[in-house]
Coordinates of C-alpha atoms and ligand atoms in Angstrom, one line a residue:
X1 CA 143.3 48.3 81.7
X2 CA 141.7 50.9 83.9
X3 CA 138.7 49.7 85.9
X4 CA 135.4 50.9 84.6
X5 CA 134.6 52.9 87.7
X6 CA 137.6 55.1 86.9
X7 CA 136.8 55.5 83.3
X8 CA 133.1 56.3 83.7
X9 CA 133.4 59.6 85.4
X10 CA 135.9 60.8 82.9
X11 CA 133.7 59.7 80.0
X12 CA 130.7 61.5 81.6
X13 CA 132.8 64.5 82.0
X14 CA 134.0 64.5 78.4
X15 CA 130.4 64.0 77.1
X16 CA 128.9 66.2 79.8
X17 CA 126.2 63.6 80.2
X18 CA 126.0 63.7 84.0
X19 CA 125.5 67.5 84.0
X20 CA 122.8 67.3 81.3
X21 CA 121.0 64.5 83.2
X22 CA 121.1 66.3 86.5
X23 CA 119.8 69.5 84.9
X24 CA 116.9 67.8 83.2
X25 CA 115.8 65.0 85.5
X26 CA 113.8 66.2 88.4
X27 CA 112.7 64.1 91.3
X28 CA 109.7 64.7 93.5
X29 CA 108.7 62.7 96.6
X30 CA 105.1 62.9 97.7
X31 CA 105.0 61.8 101.3
X32 CA 102.6 61.1 104.1
X33 CA 99.5 61.1 101.9
X34 CA 96.9 58.5 100.9
X35 CA 97.8 57.0 97.6
X36 CA 95.3 55.4 95.3
X37 CA 97.6 53.1 93.5
X38 CA 96.9 50.5 90.8
X39 CA 97.8 46.8 91.3
X40 CA 98.6 45.3 88.0
X41 CA 98.3 41.7 89.2
X42 CA 94.8 42.1 90.5
X43 CA 93.8 44.8 88.0
X44 CA 92.4 46.8 90.9
X45 CA 92.9 49.8 93.0
X46 CA 95.1 49.6 96.1
X47 CA 95.0 52.2 98.8
X48 CA 98.3 53.0 100.5
X49 CA 98.0 55.1 103.6
X50 CA 100.9 57.2 104.9
X51 CA 103.0 56.0 101.9
X52 CA 105.2 57.9 99.5
X53 CA 105.5 58.2 95.8
X54 CA 108.8 59.0 94.1
X55 CA 108.6 60.7 90.7
X56 CA 111.7 60.8 88.6
X57 CA 111.6 62.5 85.3
X58 CA 108.3 61.7 83.6
X59 CA 107.7 58.4 85.4
X60 CA 106.7 57.1 88.7
X61 CA 109.9 55.6 90.0
X62 CA 108.8 54.0 93.2
X63 CA 105.9 53.6 95.6
X64 CA 106.9 53.2 99.2
X65 CA 104.6 51.8 101.9
X66 CA 106.6 53.8 104.4
X67 CA 108.6 56.9 104.3
X68 CA 111.9 56.1 102.5
X69 CA 115.2 57.3 103.9
X70 CA 117.1 60.0 102.3
X71 CA 119.6 57.5 100.9
X72 CA 116.9 55.8 99.0
X73 CA 116.2 59.0 97.0
X74 CA 118.1 60.6 94.2
X75 CA 120.0 63.7 95.2
X76 CA 118.1 66.9 94.8
X77 CA 114.7 65.3 95.3
X78 CA 112.0 67.8 96.2
X79 CA 109.8 66.6 99.0
X80 CA 106.2 67.5 99.0
X81 CA 104.2 66.8 102.2
X82 CA 100.7 65.5 101.3
X83 CA 99.5 64.8 104.8
X84 CA 95.6 64.6 104.8
X85 CA 95.6 64.7 101.0
X86 CA 94.8 62.1 98.4
X87 CA 97.1 61.3 95.5
X88 CA 95.6 59.8 92.4
X89 CA 96.4 59.3 88.7
X90 CA 95.1 62.0 86.3
X91 CA 91.8 61.6 84.5
X92 CA 91.6 60.6 80.9
X93 CA 89.1 62.2 78.6
X94 CA 88.6 60.1 75.5
X95 CA 86.4 62.5 73.6
X96 CA 86.7 66.2 73.4
X97 CA 86.6 69.2 70.9
X98 CA 89.0 71.5 72.6
X99 CA 88.8 74.4 70.2
X100 CA 85.1 75.2 71.0
X101 CA 85.8 76.9 74.3
X102 CA 84.6 80.3 73.0
X103 CA 81.0 79.1 72.7
X104 CA 80.8 78.7 76.5
X105 CA 77.2 78.7 77.8
X106 CA 75.7 79.3 74.4
X107 CA 74.5 75.7 74.0
X108 CA 72.9 75.4 77.5
X109 CA 69.6 74.1 76.1
X110 CA 70.3 72.9 72.6
X111 CA 69.5 69.5 71.3
X112 CA 71.9 67.6 69.0
X113 CA 70.0 68.6 66.0
X114 CA 70.2 72.3 67.0
X115 CA 73.9 71.9 67.8
X116 CA 75.0 70.8 64.3
X117 CA 74.2 73.8 62.2
X118 CA 75.8 76.2 64.7
X119 CA 78.7 74.8 66.6
X120 CA 80.3 72.0 64.5
X121 CA 83.5 72.9 62.6
X122 CA 82.1 73.6 59.1
X123 CA 79.2 75.6 60.5
X124 CA 81.3 77.8 62.8
X125 CA 84.4 78.2 60.7
X126 CA 83.3 81.5 59.1
X127 CA 83.3 83.0 62.6
X128 CA 86.5 81.4 63.9
X129 CA 90.0 82.4 62.8
X130 CA 93.2 80.4 63.2
X131 CA 94.1 82.6 66.2
X132 CA 90.6 81.9 67.7
X133 CA 91.3 78.2 67.3
X134 CA 94.6 78.6 69.0
X135 CA 93.4 80.5 72.0
X136 CA 90.2 78.5 72.4
X137 CA 92.1 75.3 72.4
X138 CA 94.7 76.6 74.8
X139 CA 92.1 78.0 77.3
X140 CA 90.1 74.8 77.0
X141 CA 93.2 72.7 77.9
X142 CA 94.0 74.8 80.9
X143 CA 90.4 74.3 81.9
X144 CA 91.0 70.5 81.6
X145 CA 94.3 70.6 83.5
X146 CA 92.7 72.7 86.2
X147 CA 90.1 69.9 86.6
X148 CA 92.7 67.1 86.9
X149 CA 92.2 65.9 83.3
X150 CA 95.8 65.1 82.3
X151 CA 95.1 63.3 79.0
X152 CA 92.5 64.1 76.3
X153 CA 91.7 62.6 73.0
X154 CA 90.8 65.6 70.8
X155 CA 88.5 65.0 67.9
X156 CA 89.9 68.2 66.3
X157 CA 87.2 69.2 63.7
X158 CA 88.7 72.7 63.4
X159 CA 91.0 71.5 60.6
X160 CA 89.3 73.5 57.9
X161 CA 92.6 75.1 56.7
X162 CA 96.3 74.5 57.2
X163 CA 96.5 77.5 59.5
X164 CA 93.6 76.5 61.6
X165 CA 94.9 72.9 61.9
X166 CA 98.4 74.0 62.9
X167 CA 97.0 76.5 65.4
X168 CA 95.0 73.8 67.3
X169 CA 98.0 71.4 67.3
X170 CA 100.3 74.1 68.5
X171 CA 98.0 75.1 71.3
X172 CA 97.8 71.5 72.4
X173 CA 101.6 71.4 72.5
X174 CA 101.8 74.7 74.3
X175 CA 99.4 73.6 77.0
X176 CA 101.8 70.9 78.1
X177 CA 98.8 68.6 78.6
X178 CA 98.8 65.1 77.2
X179 CA 96.8 65.5 74.0
X180 CA 96.0 62.9 71.4
X181 CA 95.2 65.5 68.8
X182 CA 93.2 64.0 65.9
X183 CA 93.3 65.8 62.6
X184 CA 89.7 65.6 61.3
X185 CA 89.1 64.7 57.7
X186 CA 85.5 65.6 56.6
X187 CA 83.6 67.2 53.8
X188 CA 84.2 71.0 53.9
X189 CA 83.6 74.0 51.8
X190 CA 86.8 75.4 50.2
X191 CA 89.1 72.7 51.6
X192 CA 88.6 69.4 49.7
X193 CA 89.2 66.0 51.3
X194 CA 92.2 65.6 49.0
X195 CA 93.6 68.9 50.3
X196 CA 93.0 67.8 53.9
X197 CA 94.8 64.5 53.3
X198 CA 97.7 66.3 51.9
X199 CA 97.7 68.8 54.7
X200 CA 97.5 66.0 57.3
X201 CA 100.6 64.5 55.7
X202 CA 102.4 67.8 55.8
X203 CA 101.6 68.3 59.5
X204 CA 102.4 64.8 60.5
X205 CA 105.8 65.0 58.6
X206 CA 106.7 68.2 60.4
X207 CA 106.2 66.3 63.7
X208 CA 106.2 69.5 65.7
X209 CA 104.9 67.6 68.6
X210 CA 107.9 65.2 68.8
X211 CA 109.3 65.1 72.3
X212 CA 106.2 66.7 73.9
X213 CA 103.2 64.9 75.6
X214 CA 101.1 65.6 72.5
X215 CA 100.8 63.1 69.7
X216 CA 98.9 63.1 66.4
X217 CA 95.9 60.9 65.6
X218 CA 93.2 61.1 63.0
X219 CA 89.4 61.5 63.1
X220 CA 86.9 60.6 60.4
X221 CA 83.1 60.3 60.6
X222 CA 82.2 58.7 57.3
X223 CA 83.0 55.0 57.6
X224 CA 79.4 54.1 57.0
X225 CA 76.8 53.9 55.7
X226 CA 78.1 54.4 52.1
X227 CA 81.8 55.0 52.7
X228 CA 84.1 56.4 50.1
X229 CA 86.6 53.6 49.7
X230 CA 89.3 55.9 48.2
X231 CA 89.2 58.1 51.3
X232 CA 89.2 55.2 53.7
X233 CA 92.2 53.7 51.9
X234 CA 94.1 57.0 52.1
X235 CA 93.3 57.3 55.8
X236 CA 94.6 53.8 56.5
X237 CA 97.7 54.6 54.4
X238 CA 98.4 57.7 56.5
X239 CA 97.8 55.8 59.8
X240 CA 100.4 53.2 58.8
X241 CA 102.9 55.6 57.3
X242 CA 103.0 58.0 60.3
X243 CA 102.1 55.4 63.0
X244 CA 99.4 57.9 64.1
X245 CA 98.5 57.5 67.8
X246 CA 94.7 56.8 67.6
X247 CA 91.8 56.8 65.1
X248 CA 88.5 58.2 66.5
X249 CA 85.0 58.4 65.0
X250 CA 81.6 59.6 66.2
X251 CA 79.0 56.8 66.1
X252 CA 75.4 57.8 66.7
X253 CA 73.2 55.1 65.2
X254 CA 69.4 54.6 65.5
X255 CA 67.2 57.4 64.4
X256 CA 70.3 59.7 63.9
X257 CA 71.7 57.4 61.2
X258 CA 75.3 58.6 61.8
X259 CA 76.5 55.1 62.0
X260 CA 80.3 54.6 61.9
X261 CA 79.5 51.4 63.8
X262 CA 81.9 48.6 64.7
X263 CA 80.1 46.7 61.9
X264 CA 80.9 49.4 59.4
X265 CA 84.6 49.4 60.5
X266 CA 84.7 45.7 60.4
X267 CA 83.3 45.5 56.9
X268 CA 86.0 47.9 55.8
X269 CA 88.5 45.5 57.5
X270 CA 89.9 48.2 59.7
X271 CA 88.8 47.2 63.2
X272 CA 92.2 45.5 63.6
X273 CA 94.5 48.3 62.6
X274 CA 97.8 48.4 64.5
X275 CA 96.6 51.5 66.3
X276 CA 93.7 52.0 68.8
X277 CA 90.3 53.0 67.6
X278 CA 87.9 55.0 69.8
X279 CA 84.3 55.0 68.9
X280 CA 82.6 58.0 70.5
X281 CA 79.2 57.6 72.1
X282 CA 78.4 54.3 70.2
X283 CA 74.8 55.2 70.6
X284 CA 72.5 52.4 69.7
X285 CA 75.4 49.9 69.7
X286 CA 74.2 46.4 68.8
X287 CA 75.1 43.2 70.5
X288 CA 77.0 42.2 67.3
X289 CA 78.9 45.5 67.4
X290 CA 79.8 44.9 71.1
X291 CA 81.1 41.4 70.1
X292 CA 83.3 43.0 67.4
X293 CA 84.7 45.6 69.8
X294 CA 85.6 42.8 72.3
X295 CA 87.3 40.7 69.6
X296 CA 89.3 43.6 68.3
X297 CA 89.9 45.0 71.8
X298 CA 88.7 48.5 70.7
X299 CA 86.9 50.9 73.1
X300 CA 83.9 53.2 73.0
X301 CA 83.9 56.6 74.7
X302 CA 80.8 57.1 76.8
X303 CA 80.2 60.9 77.2
X304 CA 77.4 60.7 79.8
X305 CA 76.6 64.4 80.2
X306 CA 76.7 65.1 76.4
X307 CA 74.5 62.1 75.7
X308 CA 71.9 63.1 78.3
X309 CA 72.1 66.8 77.3
X310 CA 71.7 66.4 73.6
X311 CA 69.6 63.2 73.5
X312 CA 71.9 60.6 72.0
X313 CA 72.6 58.2 74.9
X314 CA 71.8 54.6 74.5
X315 CA 70.0 52.1 76.6
X316 CA 72.7 49.4 76.4
X317 CA 75.9 51.3 77.3
X318 CA 75.9 49.7 80.8
X319 CA 76.4 46.3 79.1
X320 CA 79.8 47.2 77.5
X321 CA 81.6 48.8 80.4
X322 CA 84.5 46.3 80.0
X323 CA 85.2 47.9 76.6
X324 CA 84.4 51.6 77.5
X325 CA 86.1 54.7 78.7
X326 CA 84.7 58.1 79.5
X327 CA 84.7 61.4 77.7
X328 CA 83.4 65.0 78.0
X329 CA 82.7 66.0 74.3
X330 CA 81.6 69.6 73.9
X331 CA 83.0 71.2 77.1
X332 CA 81.5 74.6 76.2
X333 CA 78.1 73.2 76.9
X334 CA 78.6 71.6 80.3
X335 CA 81.2 70.2 82.8
X336 CA 84.8 70.1 81.5
X337 CA 85.9 67.4 83.9
X338 CA 85.9 63.7 83.9
X339 CA 85.1 63.5 87.6
X340 CA 81.6 64.8 86.8
X341 CA 81.3 62.3 84.0
X342 CA 82.3 59.4 86.2
X343 CA 79.8 60.5 88.9
X344 CA 76.9 60.9 86.4
X345 CA 77.7 57.7 84.7
X346 CA 78.0 55.7 88.0
X347 CA 74.6 56.9 89.1
X348 CA 72.9 56.5 85.8
X349 CA 74.3 52.9 85.3
X350 CA 73.0 52.1 88.8
X351 CA 69.6 53.5 88.0
X352 CA 69.4 51.5 84.8
X353 CA 70.2 48.2 86.6
X354 CA 68.0 49.0 89.6
X355 CA 65.0 49.6 87.3
X356 CA 65.3 46.2 85.8
X357 CA 64.5 44.8 89.3
X358 CA 62.0 47.5 90.2
X359 CA 60.1 46.7 87.0
X360 CA 59.5 43.2 88.5
X361 CA 58.0 44.9 91.6
X362 CA 61.0 43.7 93.6
X363 CA 63.3 45.6 96.0
X364 CA 66.9 45.6 94.9
X365 CA 69.2 44.5 97.7
X366 CA 72.6 45.1 96.3
X367 CA 74.3 48.1 94.5
X368 CA 75.2 47.2 90.9
X369 CA 78.2 49.5 90.4
X370 CA 81.0 50.5 92.7
X371 CA 82.9 53.8 93.0
X372 CA 86.1 51.8 92.2
X373 CA 84.6 50.8 88.9
X374 CA 83.7 54.4 88.1
X375 CA 87.2 55.6 89.0
X376 CA 88.8 53.0 86.8
X377 CA 86.5 53.9 83.9
X378 CA 87.7 57.5 84.3
X379 CA 91.4 56.6 84.4
X380 CA 92.7 53.1 83.6
X381 CA 90.1 52.4 80.9
X382 CA 91.2 55.6 79.0
X383 CA 94.7 54.2 79.0
X384 CA 93.4 50.9 77.8
X385 CA 91.4 52.6 75.0
X386 CA 94.6 54.2 73.9
X387 CA 96.6 51.0 74.4
X388 CA 98.7 52.8 76.8
X389 CA 99.4 50.6 79.8
X390 CA 101.4 53.5 81.3
X391 CA 98.5 56.0 81.4
X392 CA 95.7 56.2 83.9
X393 CA 97.4 54.1 86.6
X394 CA 99.5 55.1 89.6
X395 CA 102.1 52.3 89.7
X396 CA 105.8 52.0 89.2
X397 CA 106.9 52.7 85.6
X398 CA 103.8 54.5 84.7
X399 CA 103.7 58.1 83.5
X400 CA 103.8 60.6 86.3
X401 CA 100.4 62.2 85.5
X402 CA 99.1 62.9 88.9
X403 CA 96.4 64.8 90.9
X404 CA 96.5 65.9 94.5
X405 CA 93.2 66.3 96.2
X406 CA 92.6 68.4 99.3
X407 CA 91.2 65.9 101.7
X408 CA 90.3 68.6 104.3
X409 CA 88.0 70.7 102.2
X410 CA 84.5 71.1 103.6
X411 CA 83.1 68.7 101.1
X412 CA 85.7 66.0 101.6
X413 CA 86.4 66.3 105.4
X414 CA 85.8 63.0 107.2
X415 CA 86.5 60.5 104.4
X416 CA 87.6 57.0 105.1
X417 CA 87.6 55.6 101.5
X418 CA 89.7 57.9 99.3
X419 CA 88.1 56.6 96.1
X420 CA 84.6 57.3 97.3
X421 CA 85.8 60.7 98.6
X422 CA 87.0 61.6 95.1
X423 CA 84.2 60.1 93.0
X424 CA 81.3 61.1 95.2
X425 CA 82.4 64.1 97.4
X426 CA 85.1 66.0 95.6
X427 CA 84.7 68.8 93.1
X428 CA 87.4 70.4 90.9
X429 CA 88.0 73.1 93.5
X430 CA 89.5 70.3 95.6
X431 CA 92.2 69.7 92.9
X432 CA 95.2 71.3 94.5
X433 CA 98.0 70.0 92.3
X434 CA 98.3 68.4 88.8
X435 CA 101.4 66.9 87.2
X436 CA 101.8 65.8 83.6
X437 CA 105.0 63.9 82.7
X438 CA 106.3 64.6 86.2
X439 CA 106.0 68.4 85.8
X440 CA 103.7 70.6 87.7
X441 CA 100.8 72.1 85.7
X442 CA 98.7 73.2 88.6
X443 CA 100.2 73.8 92.0
X444 CA 98.7 75.1 95.3
X445 CA 95.4 75.5 93.4
X446 CA 96.8 77.6 90.6
X447 CA 97.7 77.0 87.0
X448 CA 101.5 77.1 87.0
X449 CA 102.0 78.6 83.5
X450 CA 102.4 82.3 84.2
X451 CA 101.0 83.1 80.7
X452 CA 97.6 81.9 81.8
X453 CA 96.9 84.9 84.0
X454 CA 99.0 87.5 82.2
X455 CA 98.0 86.7 78.6
X456 CA 95.9 83.7 77.8
X457 CA 92.7 84.8 79.7
X458 CA 92.6 88.2 78.0
X459 CA 93.3 87.0 74.5
X460 CA 90.7 84.3 75.0
X461 CA 88.0 86.7 76.2
X462 CA 88.6 89.0 73.3
X463 CA 88.2 86.2 70.9
X464 CA 85.2 84.6 72.7
X465 CA 83.2 87.8 72.9
X466 CA 83.5 88.4 69.2
X467 CA 82.6 84.8 68.3
X468 CA 79.7 84.8 70.7
X469 CA 78.2 88.1 69.2
X470 CA 78.5 86.6 65.7
X471 CA 76.8 83.3 66.6
X472 CA 74.0 84.8 68.6
X473 CA 73.1 87.0 65.6
X474 CA 73.2 84.0 63.2
X475 CA 69.7 82.5 63.0
X476 CA 69.2 78.8 63.2
X477 CA 67.8 77.1 60.1
X478 CA 64.5 75.3 60.2
X479 CA 65.0 71.9 61.7
X480 CA 63.2 68.6 61.1
X481 CA 62.6 65.9 63.7
X482 CA 60.5 65.0 66.7
X483 CA 59.4 67.5 69.3
X484 CA 60.3 66.8 72.9
X485 CA 57.7 67.9 75.4
X486 CA 59.2 70.6 77.7
X487 CA 59.0 70.1 81.5
X488 CA 56.9 72.6 83.4
X489 CA 58.5 74.2 86.5
X490 CA 55.9 76.9 87.1
X491 CA 52.5 76.7 88.7
X492 CA 49.7 77.8 86.4
X493 CA 50.3 79.2 82.9
X494 CA 53.8 79.1 81.4
X495 CA 56.5 76.4 81.8
X496 CA 59.4 78.5 83.2
X497 CA 61.7 77.7 80.2
X498 CA 64.3 80.5 79.7
X499 CA 63.6 81.9 76.3
X500 CA 66.4 84.3 76.0
X501 CA 69.2 85.0 78.5
X502 CA 71.8 85.9 76.0
X503 CA 73.4 89.3 75.9
X504 CA 77.0 89.8 74.9
Ligands
LIG601 C1 118.9 69.2 79.2 O1 119.1 70.6 79.6 C2 120.1 71.3 78.9 C3 120.2 72.7 79.5 O2 119.4 72.9 80.6 C4 119.6 71.4 77.4 O3 120.6 72.0 76.7 C5 119.4 70.0 76.9 O4 118.9 70.0 75.6 C6 118.5 69.2 77.7 N1 118.4 67.8 77.3 C7 117.3 67.2 77.0 C8 117.4 65.8 76.6 O5 116.2 67.7 77.2
LIG602 C1 104.9 61.3 108.1 O1 105.0 59.9 108.2 C2 106.0 59.6 109.1 C3 106.2 58.1 109.0 O2 105.0 57.4 108.8 C4 105.7 60.0 110.5 O3 106.7 59.7 111.3 C5 105.5 61.5 110.5 O4 105.0 61.9 111.7 C6 104.5 61.9 109.4 N1 104.4 63.3 109.3 C7 103.3 64.0 109.4 C8 103.4 65.5 109.2 O5 102.2 63.4 109.5
LIG603 C1 84.3 79.5 50.7 O1 84.8 80.5 49.8 C2 83.8 81.4 49.3 C3 84.5 82.3 48.3 O2 85.7 82.8 48.8 C4 83.3 82.2 50.5 O3 82.3 83.1 50.1 C5 82.7 81.3 51.5 O4 82.3 82.0 52.7 C6 83.7 80.2 52.0 N1 83.1 79.3 52.8 C7 83.5 79.0 54.1 C8 82.7 78.0 54.9 O5 84.5 79.6 54.6
LIG604 C1 85.8 59.7 46.9 O1 86.8 60.6 47.3 C2 87.7 60.9 46.3 C3 88.8 61.7 46.9 O2 88.4 62.8 47.6 C4 86.9 61.7 45.2 O3 87.8 62.1 44.2 C5 85.8 60.9 44.7 O4 85.0 61.6 43.8 C6 84.9 60.4 45.8 N1 84.0 59.4 45.3 C7 82.7 59.5 45.5 C8 81.8 58.4 44.9 O5 82.2 60.4 46.1
LIG605 C1 103.9 53.4 67.0 O1 103.6 54.2 68.1 C2 103.4 53.6 69.3 C3 103.1 54.6 70.4 O2 102.0 55.4 69.9 C4 104.7 52.8 69.7 O3 104.5 52.1 70.9 C5 105.1 51.9 68.6 O4 106.3 51.3 68.8 C6 105.2 52.6 67.2 N1 105.4 51.6 66.1 C7 106.2 51.9 65.2 C8 106.3 50.8 64.1 O5 106.9 52.9 65.1
LIG606 C1 66.8 77.9 74.9 O1 66.2 77.3 73.8 C2 65.2 78.0 73.2 C3 64.6 77.1 72.1 O2 65.5 76.5 71.3 C4 65.8 79.3 72.6 O3 64.9 80.1 72.0 C5 66.5 80.1 73.7 O4 67.2 81.2 73.2 C6 67.5 79.2 74.5 N1 68.0 79.9 75.6 C7 69.3 79.9 75.9 C8 69.7 80.6 77.1 O5 70.1 79.4 75.1
LIG607 ZN1 81.9 64.9 69.7

């Protein structure tokens, strides 16, 4: 018998495996940087200075405390010097509506009640074609990638027709970002729930996303009060049949009455489905709801800027941070990045906890939340919410979704603690490089995909200008609810509120 070492090369030659592997597997070594790694044993961040990270294919192959020798590296490894830079895992946005990019700046001073009749899927659909959905979703995902957001959970409520649904999914795939694209089942004009369920099935069966970082999930916002059991059953059936990647729902309880609470899901017996469930906002979460989330190990998505902007935050969110991740929500209205969300949330959770002591007329002596906790909420917790142990962590075996920060920018210069430098001093202009699945998506400060500059921007602007003109000329209906008192920023008469700045 021939020894194996003689047969193997022949076999590889015959099958052309070695050639195929070499062509497809790229290796990159990041060296001499500061690495914000994740230690699985202690469940905490571990800073490695002057270390190196080897990426092979779509994974982090090794983390070296010192510079490895050439012989430790696969042949053809590209070396990237990251001296004075910080290497972190990418951010995870657990709640987004990517298709809405065209509305940018239109919602700068809306409340949630003003938002609904204008910007939500069934309100806007008359103004937005499938092509508009495609280009808005694509532009929105480049925006996210540019900001170091490598993963997003997209509550895709643009699924008002087969064409619009497929357009948003295709844009997610084409962006090369990691998108958990969630087909949204909801009451719509001219596209019944039954038609949507059939369409979801058709889209899932096509599996056009297979082999890409995009996967398909499902979104539904009518689990309670008064759920339609037939629809819920059909949704659960589709989840099981297609092993959809996540189920997500908006929960805004209290005066909003848009419950979809953990209690509602539990009474339908679906909190323990085999897939992760993400409850967005979870405003007015109860203690009982929190207990249910913990027992089923399901997560909420706190979207700090959205909740502050629209007025649907909740006073107890700081009590469920062990079962919470962060999200952006309507990126057309405010920051697109999870870094800003982490910073806002860190400071608002601190404020909440400080006030409990201040209310007792005592001076707080310790700081209630750390930058490391904020960083982990923005990264690791997103992975946990998705039950993906390989996302949101920089450690061996994890997905190579990475961000390189310029540690020498004016804002960051002088840092000692890289986590504090990122969470409290960086901005998205400091994001120099982004990888998803071990492939460059932003490099040297620029989106890598050539189509972005040559085609996507122009197509997007044409689409956005038309939609913006349409929306600005569509009057809002009369709304019911409580009136908030405006702040006054002007001495004397008048409050300084911008009445109309809109001209397209
Ligand atoms: C590897 O690359 C070759 C040519 O570059 C391509 O034909 C093949 O489909 C690729 N294989 C995989 C698994 O991507
Ligand atoms: C990179 O790190 C190696 C080993 O720690 C060191 O010898 C070398 O001088 C460093 N290079 C730069 C550019 O800092
Ligand atoms: C539904 O179809 C009717 C008749 O074609 C049309 O007038 C209406 O605008 C459609 N509604 C939406 C939201 O597209
Ligand atoms: C529940 O949904 C099914 C399927 O769309 C529909 O046929 C039925 O009329 C709905 N039931 C109620 C009570 O609305
Ligand atoms: C379902 O998908 C997950 C990843 O989303 C995978 O880990 C799991 O093995 C799949 N389960 C089945 C039964 O295919
Ligand atoms: C701000 O809100 C007011 C009241 O809703 C509205 O009249 C005005 O057009 C808004 N301004 C902008 C810039 O959106
Ligand atoms: Zn939302």
